[in-house]
């Protein structure tokens, strides 16, 4: 090949490689930036007086004297809105039955939205569910609810060749000329005085317990469960994987049996994770009964089986990469094979082995399917070390899926979902960072 052609090919390959890396980085940013922004919004936002009342009632957090002053201030502005409702109810009593009946559905909707915005109306019975005992706890959600109060959403189906178009009609038109007409501009102008939004750093999103199926955040139980499952899986898988790798590289002979074992290990690495979940349910829970039902122990064992092939393969490659002269020198000095493995080969291969462990640890923390059948519950409390043998646990990966797809208020709690995703990514990064620092320390120590 001519020198000019070879240079053109080299430069073309370099350009393609750099372009691929840039595209990959951009794709990663497209995913990471919304997650980071949404996750931060779960922690830092404009909290309303309803949020502060919730924090004080449920967790005893906040200054009661300051809260009482703020509640009195908001009540003063809310009382005018409630006066519009009372005046219209009295006005309806004087209407004929047909006219009042025409107003009643729209009036019920107005009261429902106001309840959603400000909490239970005066004289209403205390709701059972916590989510209905308070109004909007976040200012941006209050603004969305205000829009629902001011406008009725309608759809234009006039053009059959196009999709229906959404448009909004002022709700005040429905009540024009009545005592309720003044409610809408009043709430629009005084919403801040009714809710008193303040910049809030909600650290309790991470450290609090979950309230009313995560409506208000509180993901400590999920963080703890994820940590238990990931670390538990590594406690089982890492020693077994390293021992298996030593057997394959130092003791196993090249025969049909060894070849079959290697093939089986490679095949297991490609098995879908849902299969490991079904295996964990059938074997660990139903057959050998490590626990009566779901438990952290059963989940950790299942995750350990799933990541074991990766650890074996990584450890095997690390051991094989140790120069043979190390082994020959040790044996030549009269050391036994086992002592050579423990004092020469394994220390030299340890950075590579830990790298495989890092990759496996991140996968164990983020997997969802294996723990659905063996360890995860959608709502639960934190557990102690002694409970891991018998109790299931909430976990970030499973609860993210549950909140995003199956939760009845999935659209209302997007900030909680983003907050959980950011927490999961942060945990994986922290675990990996810890392992990387450990690997660097060992490498430095080995180099003397």
Coordinates of C-alpha atoms in Angstrom, one line a residue, residues 42-441:
X42 CA -36.5 17.0 44.0
X43 CA -34.1 18.5 46.6
X44 CA -34.3 22.2 45.9
X45 CA -37.6 23.9 45.1
X46 CA -40.0 26.6 46.2
X47 CA -41.9 25.0 49.0
X48 CA -45.3 26.3 50.1
X49 CA -46.8 26.7 53.5
X50 CA -48.4 23.3 53.0
X51 CA -44.9 21.7 52.7
X52 CA -43.9 23.4 56.0
X53 CA -47.1 22.2 57.7
X54 CA -46.4 18.7 56.4
X55 CA -42.9 18.7 57.7
X56 CA -43.9 19.9 61.2
X57 CA -46.9 17.6 61.5
X58 CA -45.1 14.4 60.3
X59 CA -41.5 14.9 61.4
X60 CA -41.6 17.7 63.9
X61 CA -39.3 19.9 61.8
X62 CA -39.7 23.7 61.7
X63 CA -40.2 26.6 64.0
X64 CA -43.8 26.3 65.4
X65 CA -44.1 30.0 66.3
X66 CA -43.0 31.1 62.8
X67 CA -45.3 28.5 61.3
X68 CA -48.3 29.7 63.3
X69 CA -47.7 33.3 62.1
X70 CA -47.5 32.2 58.5
X71 CA -50.6 30.0 58.8
X72 CA -52.5 33.0 60.3
X73 CA -51.3 35.2 57.4
X74 CA -52.4 32.6 54.7
X75 CA -55.7 32.0 56.4
X76 CA -56.5 35.7 56.2
X77 CA -56.1 35.7 52.4
X78 CA -57.8 32.3 52.0
X79 CA -60.9 33.4 53.9
X80 CA -61.8 35.8 51.1
X81 CA -61.7 32.9 48.5
X82 CA -63.9 30.8 50.8
X83 CA -66.3 33.8 51.2
X84 CA -66.8 33.6 47.4
X85 CA -67.8 30.0 47.7
X86 CA -70.2 30.6 50.5
X87 CA -71.8 33.5 48.7
X88 CA -72.4 31.5 45.5
X89 CA -73.9 28.6 47.5
X90 CA -76.4 31.0 49.0
X91 CA -77.0 32.4 45.6
X92 CA -77.8 29.0 44.2
X93 CA -80.3 28.4 46.9
X94 CA -82.3 31.3 45.5
X95 CA -82.1 30.0 41.9
X96 CA -84.7 27.7 40.3
X97 CA -83.9 24.0 40.3
X98 CA -82.9 23.9 36.6
X99 CA -80.5 26.9 36.8
X100 CA -78.9 25.7 40.0
X101 CA -78.5 22.2 38.5
X102 CA -76.7 23.7 35.5
X103 CA -74.2 25.4 37.8
X104 CA -73.7 22.5 40.2
X105 CA -71.2 20.3 38.2
X106 CA -69.0 23.2 37.5
X107 CA -69.1 24.4 41.1
X108 CA -68.2 21.0 42.4
X109 CA -65.1 21.0 40.0
X110 CA -64.1 24.5 41.3
X111 CA -64.3 23.3 44.9
X112 CA -62.3 20.1 44.0
X113 CA -59.5 22.2 42.4
X114 CA -59.4 24.6 45.4
X115 CA -59.2 21.6 47.7
X116 CA -56.3 20.3 45.6
X117 CA -54.6 23.7 45.8
X118 CA -55.2 24.8 49.4
X119 CA -56.1 21.7 51.3
X120 CA -59.5 20.7 52.7
X121 CA -62.0 23.5 52.7
X122 CA -63.5 24.8 56.0
X123 CA -66.1 22.5 57.4
X124 CA -65.0 19.5 55.3
X125 CA -64.2 16.2 57.0
X126 CA -60.5 15.3 57.5
X127 CA -59.4 13.1 54.6
X128 CA -57.9 9.7 55.5
X129 CA -55.1 9.7 52.9
X130 CA -52.2 12.0 53.7
X131 CA -52.1 13.4 50.2
X132 CA -55.5 14.9 50.6
X133 CA -54.8 16.4 54.0
X134 CA -52.6 19.1 52.5
X135 CA -52.7 21.4 49.5
X136 CA -49.9 21.9 47.0
X137 CA -46.5 21.5 48.7
X138 CA -44.5 22.7 45.7
X139 CA -45.0 26.1 44.1
X140 CA -44.7 24.9 40.5
X141 CA -47.4 22.3 41.1
X142 CA -49.6 25.1 42.6
X143 CA -49.1 27.1 39.4
X144 CA -50.3 24.1 37.4
X145 CA -53.4 23.8 39.6
X146 CA -54.1 27.5 39.3
X147 CA -54.2 27.1 35.5
X148 CA -56.7 24.3 36.0
X149 CA -58.8 26.6 38.1
X150 CA -58.7 29.5 35.7
X151 CA -59.2 27.5 32.5
X152 CA -61.3 24.6 31.2
X153 CA -59.5 22.3 28.8
X154 CA -61.4 21.6 25.6
X155 CA -60.5 19.8 22.4
X156 CA -61.3 20.9 18.8
X157 CA -62.4 18.0 16.6
X158 CA -63.7 20.2 13.7
X159 CA -61.0 19.1 11.2
X160 CA -61.4 15.3 10.7
X161 CA -58.1 15.1 8.8
X162 CA -56.1 16.3 11.7
X163 CA -55.5 15.3 15.3
X164 CA -57.8 17.0 17.8
X165 CA -56.3 20.3 19.1
X166 CA -56.3 21.3 22.7
X167 CA -57.5 24.8 23.7
X168 CA -58.5 26.6 26.9
X169 CA -61.6 28.5 27.8
X170 CA -61.7 30.8 30.9
X171 CA -63.6 29.0 33.6
X172 CA -64.9 32.4 34.8
X173 CA -67.1 32.6 31.7
X174 CA -69.2 29.7 33.1
X175 CA -70.0 31.8 36.2
X176 CA -70.2 35.3 34.7
X177 CA -72.6 37.5 36.5
X178 CA -72.7 35.3 39.6
X179 CA -71.1 35.8 43.1
X180 CA -68.4 33.2 42.1
X181 CA -67.1 35.3 39.1
X182 CA -64.8 37.3 41.4
X183 CA -63.1 34.1 42.8
X184 CA -60.9 33.5 39.8
X185 CA -59.1 36.9 39.5
X186 CA -58.8 37.0 43.3
X187 CA -57.0 33.6 43.5
X188 CA -54.8 34.5 40.5
X189 CA -53.7 37.7 42.2
X190 CA -53.4 36.4 45.7
X191 CA -52.0 32.8 45.3
X192 CA -48.6 33.7 46.6
X193 CA -50.2 35.2 49.8
X194 CA -52.3 32.0 50.2
X195 CA -49.3 29.7 49.9
X196 CA -46.2 31.8 50.8
X197 CA -43.7 30.0 48.7
X198 CA -40.0 30.0 49.9
X199 CA -36.8 28.5 48.4
X200 CA -36.5 25.2 50.2
X201 CA -33.6 22.7 50.4
X202 CA -35.5 19.5 51.2
X203 CA -32.8 17.2 52.6
X204 CA -35.5 15.0 54.0
X205 CA -36.2 13.8 50.5
X206 CA -33.2 11.5 51.0
X207 CA -33.3 10.9 54.8
X208 CA -37.0 10.7 55.5
X209 CA -39.2 7.7 55.4
X210 CA -41.7 7.4 52.6
X211 CA -45.1 9.0 53.2
X212 CA -48.3 7.9 51.4
X213 CA -46.6 5.9 48.6
X214 CA -43.8 8.4 47.9
X215 CA -46.2 11.3 47.2
X216 CA -43.9 13.6 49.2
X217 CA -40.5 11.9 48.6
X218 CA -38.6 10.2 51.4
X219 CA -36.3 7.5 49.9
X220 CA -34.0 6.5 52.7
X221 CA -35.4 2.9 52.8
X222 CA -34.8 2.5 49.1
X223 CA -31.2 3.8 49.4
X224 CA -30.5 1.4 52.3
X225 CA -32.1 -1.6 50.5
X226 CA -30.0 -0.9 47.3
X227 CA -26.8 -0.8 49.4
X228 CA -27.6 -4.0 51.2
X229 CA -28.4 -5.9 48.0
X230 CA -25.3 -4.7 46.1
X231 CA -22.9 -5.3 48.9
X232 CA -24.5 -8.6 49.8
X233 CA -24.2 -9.8 46.2
X234 CA -20.5 -8.9 46.2
X235 CA -19.9 -10.8 49.5
X236 CA -21.1 -14.0 47.9
X237 CA -19.9 -13.5 44.3
X238 CA -16.4 -12.0 44.7
X239 CA -14.7 -14.8 46.7
X240 CA -16.4 -17.5 44.6
X241 CA -15.4 -15.8 41.3
X242 CA -11.8 -15.4 42.3
X243 CA -11.5 -19.0 43.5
X244 CA -13.1 -20.2 40.2
X245 CA -10.7 -18.1 38.2
X246 CA -7.7 -19.5 40.1
X247 CA -9.0 -23.0 39.4
X248 CA -9.4 -22.3 35.6
X249 CA -6.0 -20.7 35.3
X250 CA -3.8 -22.7 37.6
X251 CA -5.3 -26.1 38.2
X252 CA -7.8 -27.0 35.4
X253 CA -6.5 -29.1 32.5
X254 CA -7.4 -28.3 28.9
X255 CA -10.0 -31.0 28.3
X256 CA -13.6 -31.3 27.3
X257 CA -14.8 -30.8 30.9
X258 CA -12.9 -27.5 31.3
X259 CA -14.1 -26.3 27.9
X260 CA -17.7 -27.0 28.8
X261 CA -17.3 -25.1 32.1
X262 CA -15.8 -22.1 30.3
X263 CA -18.6 -22.2 27.7
X264 CA -21.2 -22.4 30.4
X265 CA -19.7 -19.4 32.2
X266 CA -19.7 -17.3 29.0
X267 CA -23.3 -18.4 28.3
X268 CA -24.5 -17.4 31.8
X269 CA -23.0 -13.9 31.2
X270 CA -25.4 -13.4 28.4
X271 CA -28.6 -14.8 30.0
X272 CA -31.3 -12.1 30.4
X273 CA -31.5 -10.8 34.0
X274 CA -35.2 -11.7 34.3
X275 CA -34.2 -15.4 34.0
X276 CA -32.0 -15.0 37.0
X277 CA -34.9 -13.6 38.9
X278 CA -37.1 -16.6 38.1
X279 CA -34.2 -18.9 39.0
X280 CA -33.7 -17.1 42.4
X281 CA -37.5 -17.5 43.1
X282 CA -37.5 -21.2 42.2
X283 CA -34.2 -22.2 43.7
X284 CA -33.4 -20.0 46.7
X285 CA -37.0 -19.4 48.0
X286 CA -39.1 -22.3 46.8
X287 CA -36.5 -25.1 46.8
X288 CA -33.8 -24.5 49.4
X289 CA -35.9 -21.9 51.3
X290 CA -33.3 -19.5 52.4
X291 CA -36.3 -17.4 53.5
X292 CA -40.0 -18.0 53.7
X293 CA -40.7 -15.4 51.0
X294 CA -38.8 -12.4 49.5
X295 CA -35.7 -11.3 51.5
X296 CA -32.5 -9.4 51.1
X297 CA -30.6 -12.6 51.4
X298 CA -32.5 -14.3 48.5
X299 CA -32.1 -11.1 46.4
X300 CA -28.3 -10.9 47.1
X301 CA -27.8 -14.6 46.3
X302 CA -29.7 -14.1 43.0
X303 CA -27.7 -11.0 42.1
X304 CA -24.5 -12.9 43.1
X305 CA -25.3 -15.7 40.6
X306 CA -26.0 -13.1 37.9
X307 CA -22.7 -11.2 38.3
X308 CA -20.5 -14.3 39.0
X309 CA -19.6 -15.0 35.3
X310 CA -18.3 -11.4 34.9
X311 CA -16.2 -11.6 38.0
X312 CA -14.8 -15.0 36.9
X313 CA -13.9 -13.8 33.5
X314 CA -12.3 -10.6 34.7
X315 CA -10.3 -12.4 37.4
X316 CA -9.2 -15.0 34.9
X317 CA -7.9 -12.4 32.5
X318 CA -6.1 -10.6 35.3
X319 CA -4.4 -13.7 36.5
X320 CA -3.3 -14.7 33.0
X321 CA -1.8 -11.2 32.5
X322 CA 0.7 -11.7 35.3
X323 CA 4.1 -12.4 33.7
X324 CA 5.0 -16.1 33.8
X325 CA 8.5 -15.1 35.0
X326 CA 7.0 -14.1 38.4
X327 CA 5.6 -17.6 38.8
X328 CA 8.7 -19.3 37.6
X329 CA 10.9 -17.3 39.9
X330 CA 8.8 -18.1 42.9
X331 CA 8.7 -21.8 42.1
X332 CA 12.4 -21.8 41.4
X333 CA 13.1 -20.4 44.9
X334 CA 11.4 -23.5 46.3
X335 CA 7.9 -22.0 47.0
X336 CA 4.9 -24.2 46.7
X337 CA 2.3 -23.7 44.0
X338 CA -0.4 -22.5 46.5
X339 CA 2.1 -20.1 48.2
X340 CA 3.1 -18.8 44.8
X341 CA -0.6 -18.1 43.9
X342 CA -1.3 -16.4 47.2
X343 CA 1.9 -14.3 47.6
X344 CA 2.9 -13.6 44.0
X345 CA 0.1 -14.1 41.4
X346 CA -2.9 -12.9 43.2
X347 CA -1.3 -9.6 44.5
X348 CA 0.0 -8.9 41.0
X349 CA -3.5 -9.5 39.5
X350 CA -5.4 -7.8 42.2
X351 CA -6.0 -4.4 40.4
X352 CA -7.5 -6.3 37.4
X353 CA -9.6 -8.4 39.7
X354 CA -10.9 -5.4 41.5
X355 CA -11.8 -3.8 38.2
X356 CA -14.1 -6.7 37.4
X357 CA -15.6 -6.4 40.8
X358 CA -16.3 -2.6 40.2
X359 CA -18.1 -3.4 37.0
X360 CA -20.2 -6.1 38.7
X361 CA -21.0 -4.0 41.7
X362 CA -22.5 -1.3 39.5
X363 CA -24.6 -3.8 37.7
X364 CA -25.8 -5.4 41.0
X365 CA -26.9 -2.0 42.3
X366 CA -28.8 -1.1 39.2
X367 CA -30.5 -4.4 38.2
X368 CA -34.3 -4.5 38.6
X369 CA -35.6 -7.8 37.2
X370 CA -33.7 -10.2 39.5
X371 CA -35.0 -8.5 42.7
X372 CA -38.6 -8.3 41.6
X373 CA -39.2 -11.9 42.4
X374 CA -36.7 -12.3 45.3
X375 CA -36.2 -9.2 47.3
X376 CA -38.0 -6.0 46.3
X377 CA -41.3 -4.4 47.6
X378 CA -42.8 -1.2 46.3
X379 CA -43.4 0.3 49.8
X380 CA -41.6 -0.6 53.0
X381 CA -39.6 0.6 56.0
X382 CA -35.9 0.6 56.6
X383 CA -34.6 -2.7 57.9
X384 CA -31.7 -3.7 60.2
X385 CA -28.8 -6.0 59.5
X386 CA -30.5 -8.8 61.4
X387 CA -33.6 -8.5 59.1
X388 CA -31.8 -9.2 55.9
X389 CA -32.3 -13.0 56.3
X390 CA -36.1 -12.7 56.5
X391 CA -37.3 -9.4 55.3
X392 CA -37.7 -7.9 51.8
X393 CA -36.7 -4.3 51.1
X394 CA -37.6 -1.4 48.9
X395 CA -34.8 -0.7 46.3
X396 CA -34.2 2.2 44.1
X397 CA -34.2 0.4 40.8
X398 CA -37.5 -1.4 41.4
X399 CA -39.2 1.7 42.9
X400 CA -38.1 3.9 40.0
X401 CA -39.9 1.5 37.7
X402 CA -42.9 1.2 39.9
X403 CA -43.3 5.0 40.4
X404 CA -42.8 5.7 36.7
X405 CA -45.2 3.0 35.3
X406 CA -47.6 1.7 37.9
X407 CA -48.1 4.4 40.5
X408 CA -51.6 6.0 40.4
X409 CA -50.1 9.5 40.5
X410 CA -47.1 8.9 38.2
X411 CA -47.5 12.2 36.4
X412 CA -47.8 14.1 39.7
X413 CA -44.5 12.8 41.1
X414 CA -42.0 13.1 38.3
X415 CA -39.7 15.0 40.6
X416 CA -39.6 12.0 42.9
X417 CA -38.8 9.7 40.0
X418 CA -35.9 11.9 38.9
X419 CA -34.7 12.2 42.5
X420 CA -34.6 8.4 42.8
X421 CA -32.7 8.0 39.5
X422 CA -30.1 10.6 40.6
X423 CA -29.7 8.9 43.9
X424 CA -29.2 5.5 42.2
X425 CA -26.6 7.0 39.8
X426 CA -24.8 8.7 42.7
X427 CA -24.7 5.4 44.8
X428 CA -23.3 3.5 41.8
X429 CA -20.7 6.2 41.2
X430 CA -19.8 6.3 44.9
X431 CA -19.4 2.5 45.2
X432 CA -17.3 2.5 42.0
X433 CA -15.2 5.5 43.2
X434 CA -14.6 3.7 46.5
X435 CA -13.5 0.5 44.6
X436 CA -11.3 2.6 42.2
X437 CA -9.6 4.3 45.1
X438 CA -9.0 0.9 46.8
X439 CA -7.5 -0.4 43.5
X440 CA -5.2 2.6 43.2
X441 CA -4.1 2.2 46.8

